[in-house]
Short mmCIF file of C-alpha atoms in Angstrom, two decimals:
data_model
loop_
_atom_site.label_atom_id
_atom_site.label_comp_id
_atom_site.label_asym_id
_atom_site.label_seq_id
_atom_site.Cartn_x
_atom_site.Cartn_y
_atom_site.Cartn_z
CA UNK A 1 -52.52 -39.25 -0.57
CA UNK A 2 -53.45 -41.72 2.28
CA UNK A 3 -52.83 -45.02 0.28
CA UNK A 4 -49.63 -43.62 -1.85
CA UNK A 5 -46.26 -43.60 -0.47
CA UNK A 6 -45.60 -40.97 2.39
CA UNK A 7 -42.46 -38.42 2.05
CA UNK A 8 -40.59 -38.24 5.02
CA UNK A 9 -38.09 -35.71 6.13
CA UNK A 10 -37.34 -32.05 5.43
CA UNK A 11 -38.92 -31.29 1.97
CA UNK A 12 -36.70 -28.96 -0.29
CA UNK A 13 -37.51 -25.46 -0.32
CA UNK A 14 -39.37 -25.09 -3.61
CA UNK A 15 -37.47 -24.90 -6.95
CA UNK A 16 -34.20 -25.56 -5.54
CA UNK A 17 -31.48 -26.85 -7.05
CA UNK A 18 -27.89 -28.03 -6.93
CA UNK A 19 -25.80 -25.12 -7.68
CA UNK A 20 -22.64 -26.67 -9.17
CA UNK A 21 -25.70 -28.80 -11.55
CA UNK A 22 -25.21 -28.67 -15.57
CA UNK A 23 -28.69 -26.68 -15.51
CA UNK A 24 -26.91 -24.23 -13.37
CA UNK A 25 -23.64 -23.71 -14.79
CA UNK A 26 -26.16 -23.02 -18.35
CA UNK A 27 -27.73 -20.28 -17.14
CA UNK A 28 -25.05 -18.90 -15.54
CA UNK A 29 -22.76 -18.73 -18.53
CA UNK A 30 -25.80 -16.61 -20.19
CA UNK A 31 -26.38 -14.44 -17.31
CA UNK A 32 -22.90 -13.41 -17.34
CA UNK A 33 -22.75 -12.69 -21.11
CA UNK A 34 -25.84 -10.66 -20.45
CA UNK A 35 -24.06 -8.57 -17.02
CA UNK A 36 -21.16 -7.98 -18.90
CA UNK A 37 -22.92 -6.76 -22.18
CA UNK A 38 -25.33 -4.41 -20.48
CA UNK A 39 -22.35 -3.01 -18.04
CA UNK A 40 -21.19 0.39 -19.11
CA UNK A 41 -18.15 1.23 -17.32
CA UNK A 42 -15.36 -0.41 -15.07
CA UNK A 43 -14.07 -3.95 -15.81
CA UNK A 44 -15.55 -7.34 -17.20
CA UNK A 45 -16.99 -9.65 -14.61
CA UNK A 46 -15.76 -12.99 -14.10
CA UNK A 47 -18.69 -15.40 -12.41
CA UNK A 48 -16.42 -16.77 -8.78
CA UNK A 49 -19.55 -18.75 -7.77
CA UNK A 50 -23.49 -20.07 -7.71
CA UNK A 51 -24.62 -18.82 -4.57
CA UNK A 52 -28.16 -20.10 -5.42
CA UNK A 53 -30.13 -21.72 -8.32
CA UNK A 54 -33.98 -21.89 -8.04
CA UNK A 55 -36.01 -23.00 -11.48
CA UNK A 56 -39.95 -22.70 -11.04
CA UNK A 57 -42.23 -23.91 -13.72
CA UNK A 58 -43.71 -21.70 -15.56
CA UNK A 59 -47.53 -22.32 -17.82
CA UNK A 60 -47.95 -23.51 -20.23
CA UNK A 61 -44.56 -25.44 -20.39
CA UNK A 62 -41.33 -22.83 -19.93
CA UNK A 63 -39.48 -22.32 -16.88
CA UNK A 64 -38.30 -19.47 -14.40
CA UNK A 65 -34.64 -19.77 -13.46
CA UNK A 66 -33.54 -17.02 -10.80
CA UNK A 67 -29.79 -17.14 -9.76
CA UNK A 68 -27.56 -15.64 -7.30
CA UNK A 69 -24.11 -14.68 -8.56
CA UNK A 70 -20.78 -13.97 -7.11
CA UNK A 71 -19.12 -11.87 -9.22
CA UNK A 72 -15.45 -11.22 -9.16
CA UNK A 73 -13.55 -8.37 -11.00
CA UNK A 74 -11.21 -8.76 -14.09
CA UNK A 75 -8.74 -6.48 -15.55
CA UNK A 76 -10.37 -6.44 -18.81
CA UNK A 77 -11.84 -2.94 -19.15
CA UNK A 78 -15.90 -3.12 -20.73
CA UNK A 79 -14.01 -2.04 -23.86
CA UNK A 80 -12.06 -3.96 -24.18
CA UNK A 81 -12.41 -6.87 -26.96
CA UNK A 82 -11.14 -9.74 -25.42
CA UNK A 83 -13.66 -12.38 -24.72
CA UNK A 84 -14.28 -13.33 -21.04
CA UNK A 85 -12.50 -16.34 -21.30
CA UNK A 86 -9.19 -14.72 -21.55
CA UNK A 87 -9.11 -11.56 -19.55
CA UNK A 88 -7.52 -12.09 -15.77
CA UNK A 89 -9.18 -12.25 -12.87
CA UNK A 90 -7.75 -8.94 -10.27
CA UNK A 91 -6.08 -10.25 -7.41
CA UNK A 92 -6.92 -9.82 -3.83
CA UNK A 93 -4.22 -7.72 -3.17
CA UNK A 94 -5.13 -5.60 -6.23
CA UNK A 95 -7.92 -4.11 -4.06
CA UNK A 96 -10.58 -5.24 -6.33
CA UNK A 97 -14.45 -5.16 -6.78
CA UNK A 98 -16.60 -7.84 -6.12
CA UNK A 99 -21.03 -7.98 -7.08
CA UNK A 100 -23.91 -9.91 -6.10
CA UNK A 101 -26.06 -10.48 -9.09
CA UNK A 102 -29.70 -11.82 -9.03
CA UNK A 103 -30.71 -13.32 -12.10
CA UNK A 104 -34.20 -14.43 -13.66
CA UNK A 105 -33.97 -16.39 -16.75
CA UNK A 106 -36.79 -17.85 -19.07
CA UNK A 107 -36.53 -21.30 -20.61
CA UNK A 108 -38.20 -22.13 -23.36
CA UNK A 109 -37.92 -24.41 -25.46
CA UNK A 110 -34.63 -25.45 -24.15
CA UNK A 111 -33.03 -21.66 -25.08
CA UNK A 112 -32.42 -19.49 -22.00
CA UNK A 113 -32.73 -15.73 -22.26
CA UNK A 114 -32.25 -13.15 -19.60
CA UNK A 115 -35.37 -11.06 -18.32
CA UNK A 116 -33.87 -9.27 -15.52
CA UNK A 117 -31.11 -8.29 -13.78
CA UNK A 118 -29.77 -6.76 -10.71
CA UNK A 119 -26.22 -6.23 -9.29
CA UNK A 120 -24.47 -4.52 -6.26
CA UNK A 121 -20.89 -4.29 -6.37
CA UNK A 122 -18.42 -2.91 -3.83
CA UNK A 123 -14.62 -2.64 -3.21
CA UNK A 124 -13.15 -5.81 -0.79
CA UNK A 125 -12.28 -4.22 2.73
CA UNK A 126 -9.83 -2.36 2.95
CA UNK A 127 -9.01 -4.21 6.12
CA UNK A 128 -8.54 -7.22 4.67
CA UNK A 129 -5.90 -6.41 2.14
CA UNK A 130 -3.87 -4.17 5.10
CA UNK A 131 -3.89 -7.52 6.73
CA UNK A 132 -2.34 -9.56 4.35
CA UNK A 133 -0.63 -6.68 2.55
CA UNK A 134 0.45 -3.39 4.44
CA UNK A 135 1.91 -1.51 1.68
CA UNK A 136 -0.42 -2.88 -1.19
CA UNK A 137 -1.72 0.49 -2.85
CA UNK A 138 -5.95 1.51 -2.13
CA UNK A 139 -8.41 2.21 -4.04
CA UNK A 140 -9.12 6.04 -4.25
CA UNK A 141 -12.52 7.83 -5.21
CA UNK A 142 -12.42 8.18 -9.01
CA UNK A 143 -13.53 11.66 -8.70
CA UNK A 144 -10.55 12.90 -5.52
CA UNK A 145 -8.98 15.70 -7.47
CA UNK A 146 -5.80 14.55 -7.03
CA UNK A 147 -6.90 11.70 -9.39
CA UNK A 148 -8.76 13.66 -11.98
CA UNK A 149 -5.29 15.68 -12.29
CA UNK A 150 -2.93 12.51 -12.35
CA UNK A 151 -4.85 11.36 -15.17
CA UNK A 152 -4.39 14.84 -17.44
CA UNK A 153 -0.74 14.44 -16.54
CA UNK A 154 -1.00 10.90 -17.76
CA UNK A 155 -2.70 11.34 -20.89
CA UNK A 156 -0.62 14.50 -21.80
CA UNK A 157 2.77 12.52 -21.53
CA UNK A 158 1.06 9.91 -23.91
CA UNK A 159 -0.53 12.42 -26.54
CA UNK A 160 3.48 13.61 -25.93
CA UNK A 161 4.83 10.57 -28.10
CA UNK A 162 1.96 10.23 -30.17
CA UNK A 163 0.18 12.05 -33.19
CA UNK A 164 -3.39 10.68 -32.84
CA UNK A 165 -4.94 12.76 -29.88
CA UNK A 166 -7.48 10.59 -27.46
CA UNK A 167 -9.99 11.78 -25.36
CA UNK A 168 -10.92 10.40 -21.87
CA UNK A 169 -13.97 8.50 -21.90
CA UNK A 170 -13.73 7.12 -18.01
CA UNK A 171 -11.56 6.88 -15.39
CA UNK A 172 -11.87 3.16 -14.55
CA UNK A 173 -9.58 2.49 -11.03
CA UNK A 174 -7.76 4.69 -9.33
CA UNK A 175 -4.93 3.74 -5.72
CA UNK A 176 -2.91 5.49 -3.44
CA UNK A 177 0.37 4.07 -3.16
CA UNK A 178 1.86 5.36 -0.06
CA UNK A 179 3.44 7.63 0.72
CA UNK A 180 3.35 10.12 -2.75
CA UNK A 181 2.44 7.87 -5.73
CA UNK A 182 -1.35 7.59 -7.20
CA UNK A 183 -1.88 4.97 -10.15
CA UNK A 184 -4.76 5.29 -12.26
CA UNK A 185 -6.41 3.56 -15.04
CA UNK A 186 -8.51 4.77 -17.81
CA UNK A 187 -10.16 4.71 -21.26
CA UNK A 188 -9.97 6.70 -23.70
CA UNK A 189 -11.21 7.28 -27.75
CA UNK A 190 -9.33 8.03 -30.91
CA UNK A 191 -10.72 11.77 -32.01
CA UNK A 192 -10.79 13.05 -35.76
CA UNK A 193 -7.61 15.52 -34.27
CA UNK A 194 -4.02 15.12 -34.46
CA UNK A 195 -2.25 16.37 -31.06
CA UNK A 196 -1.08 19.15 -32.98
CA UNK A 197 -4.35 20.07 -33.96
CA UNK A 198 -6.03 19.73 -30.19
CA UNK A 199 -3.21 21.64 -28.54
CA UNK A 200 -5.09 24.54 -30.97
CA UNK A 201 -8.63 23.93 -30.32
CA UNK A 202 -9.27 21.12 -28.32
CA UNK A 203 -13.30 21.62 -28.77
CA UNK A 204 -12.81 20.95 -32.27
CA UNK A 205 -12.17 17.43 -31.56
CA UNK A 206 -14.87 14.76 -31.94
CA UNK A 207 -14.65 11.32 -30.92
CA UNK A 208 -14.66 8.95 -33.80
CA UNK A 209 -17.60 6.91 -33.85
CA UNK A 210 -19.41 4.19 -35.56
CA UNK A 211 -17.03 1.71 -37.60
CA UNK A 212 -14.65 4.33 -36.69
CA UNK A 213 -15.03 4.30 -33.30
CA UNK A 214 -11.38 3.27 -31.47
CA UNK A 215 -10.84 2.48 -28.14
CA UNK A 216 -8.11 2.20 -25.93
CA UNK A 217 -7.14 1.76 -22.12
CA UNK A 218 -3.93 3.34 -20.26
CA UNK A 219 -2.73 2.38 -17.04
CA UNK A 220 -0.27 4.89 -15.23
CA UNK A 221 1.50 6.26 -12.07
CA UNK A 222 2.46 9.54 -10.78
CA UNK A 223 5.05 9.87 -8.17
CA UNK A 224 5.62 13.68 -7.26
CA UNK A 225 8.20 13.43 -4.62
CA UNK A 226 10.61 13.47 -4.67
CA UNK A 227 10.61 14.44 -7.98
CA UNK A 228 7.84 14.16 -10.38
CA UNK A 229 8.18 11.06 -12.04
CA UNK A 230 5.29 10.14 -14.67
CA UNK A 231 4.87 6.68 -16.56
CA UNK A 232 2.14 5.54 -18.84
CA UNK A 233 1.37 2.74 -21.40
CA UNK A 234 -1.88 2.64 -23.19
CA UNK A 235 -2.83 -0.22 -25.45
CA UNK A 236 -4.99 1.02 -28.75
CA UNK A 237 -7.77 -1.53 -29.57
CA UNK A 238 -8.32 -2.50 -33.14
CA UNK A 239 -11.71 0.06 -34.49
CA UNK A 240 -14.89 -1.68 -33.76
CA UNK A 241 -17.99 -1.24 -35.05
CA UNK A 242 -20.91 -0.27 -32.40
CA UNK A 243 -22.48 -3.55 -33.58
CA UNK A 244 -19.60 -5.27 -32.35
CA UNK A 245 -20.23 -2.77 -28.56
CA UNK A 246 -23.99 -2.95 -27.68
CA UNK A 247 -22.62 -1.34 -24.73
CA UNK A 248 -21.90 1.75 -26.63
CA UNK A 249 -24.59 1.08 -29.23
CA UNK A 250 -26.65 1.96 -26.50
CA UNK A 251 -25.34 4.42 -24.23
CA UNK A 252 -23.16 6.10 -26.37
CA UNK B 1 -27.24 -55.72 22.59
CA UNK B 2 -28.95 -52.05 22.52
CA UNK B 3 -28.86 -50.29 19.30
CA UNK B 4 -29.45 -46.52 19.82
CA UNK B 5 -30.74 -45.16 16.74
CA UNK B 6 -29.81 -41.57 15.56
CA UNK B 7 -33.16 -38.95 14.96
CA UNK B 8 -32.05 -36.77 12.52
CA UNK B 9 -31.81 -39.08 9.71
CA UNK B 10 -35.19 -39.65 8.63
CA UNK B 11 -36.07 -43.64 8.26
CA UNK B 12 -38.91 -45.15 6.36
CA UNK B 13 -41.35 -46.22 9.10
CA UNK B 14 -43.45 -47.93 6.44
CA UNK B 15 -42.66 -50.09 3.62
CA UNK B 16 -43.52 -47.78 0.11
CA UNK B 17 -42.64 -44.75 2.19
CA UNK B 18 -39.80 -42.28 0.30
CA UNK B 19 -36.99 -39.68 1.42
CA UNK B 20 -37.45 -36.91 0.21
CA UNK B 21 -34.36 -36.11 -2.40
CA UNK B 22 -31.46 -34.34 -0.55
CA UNK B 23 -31.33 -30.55 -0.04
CA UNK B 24 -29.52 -28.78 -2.98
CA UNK B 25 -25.75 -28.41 -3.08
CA UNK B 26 -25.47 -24.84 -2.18
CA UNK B 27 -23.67 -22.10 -2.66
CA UNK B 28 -21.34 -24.07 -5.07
CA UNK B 29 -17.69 -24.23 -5.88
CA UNK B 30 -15.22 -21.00 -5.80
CA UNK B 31 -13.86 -20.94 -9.20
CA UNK B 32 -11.14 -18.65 -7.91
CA UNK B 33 -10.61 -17.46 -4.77
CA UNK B 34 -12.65 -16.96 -1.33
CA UNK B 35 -13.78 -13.58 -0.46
#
């Protein structure tokens, strides 16, 4: 427009907005309901910061919103039924997990709803923590048989004090405290078996499901030298209903 | 008395012209810690 005002300076890249804006910390708070409803294994997600907010309009009168998250890891196991808001953040020196999550959202009529999502995660560097902590236990591959057997040891000494018998569903973290000690952490389901009745036929046992269905996570250590020394603590969540766990509703 | 005038700040040259609004506020606060 010759005759209108003239813009002057660097024009905004388009659809770019203030990432600490009201509009922003909206559709944030339903993309991470959405993440950690549709994430099947490992911790709750707690949202550390906007890296980006974009909203494009969309015909004939909605809106795109696409955000970039920075996501940091809780200690509040997926199954775990304590809402967001309450479960911890993991500490640095806790060797957590961190994601990037991309985000598109559709607005309309003022409601937000999630149409896509996409998320990387990957432990902090190891570097990092040996630099501010040198004797801060690792993370360990879930799968290093050394963890896979700490684990059967750990849920053996449990089903050892109690009747119910549980069944691993995941083994959720898993560090190397040097020099002999691994820790692990892991969920597991109540079964339609006593331990009395699994240490007869362990095949028998089914894991109770549906408004049945009973959760629980266990965190534990081994130390084997110089002798073996084995604690565990598991915490049994009140039975949900699926309904209540689209997660496992799902992907069961 | 000289005044030297800075370039990167973008001045209306005309009366009517506009600045375009400031760039967005990006990435925003750490809620808890920096990675």
């Amino acid at each position: 427009n010759a005759h209108g005002p003239k813009p002057i300076g660097p024009s905004p890249p388009l659809g770019l907005r203030d990432c600490d804006s009201s509009e922003g910390e909206e559709a944030a708070e339903v993309a991470m309901d959405y993440i950690n409803t549709h994430h099947k294994h490992g911790y709750k997600y707690a949202l550390n910061r906007i890296e980006e907010l974009r909203v494009l309009p969309r015909r004939p009168a909605s809106e795109v919103v696409i955000l970039e998250l920075d996501l940091l890891e809780t200690k509040c196991h997926v199954l775990n039924p304590l809402p967001l808001e309450n479960c911890t953040v993991r500490e640095l020196i806790n060797h957590a997990i961190e994601a990037d999550c991309d985000v598109k959202l559709l607005k309309e009529d003022g409601k937000l709803s999630v149409t896509g999502a996409r998320c990387h995660s990957s432990p902090d560097s190891a570097e990092d923590i040996i630099k501010i902590c040198p004797d801060c236990p690792l993370l360990i591959p879930l799968n290093d048989t050394q963890v896979v057997k700490t684990v059967e040891l750990l849920l053996d000494q449990y089903h050892s004090t109690n009747d119910a018998y549980f069944m691993l569903i995941e083994i959720a973290r898993a560090q190397m405290q040097a020099p002999n000690t691994i820790i692990a952490e892991f969920a597991i389901s109540a079964t339609n078996c006593s331990s009395k009745d699994a240490s007869e036929n362990v095949k028998a046992c089914q894991a109770l499901s549906g408004d049945q269905a009973q959760f629980g996570f266990c965190v534990g250590s081994v130390m084997h030298v110089p002798k073996e020394e084995i604690h565990v603590e598991c915490e049994v969540y009140a039975p949900q209903s699926e309904v209540a766990h689209p997660v496992l509703a799902k992907d069961n | 008395l000289v005044v030297k005038r800075t370039v990167s700040e973008p001045t209306a040259e005309h009366p009517g012209d506009v600045l375009h609004p400031p760039p967005p506020q990006c990435p925003g606060r750490i809620r808890h810690f920096h990675i």
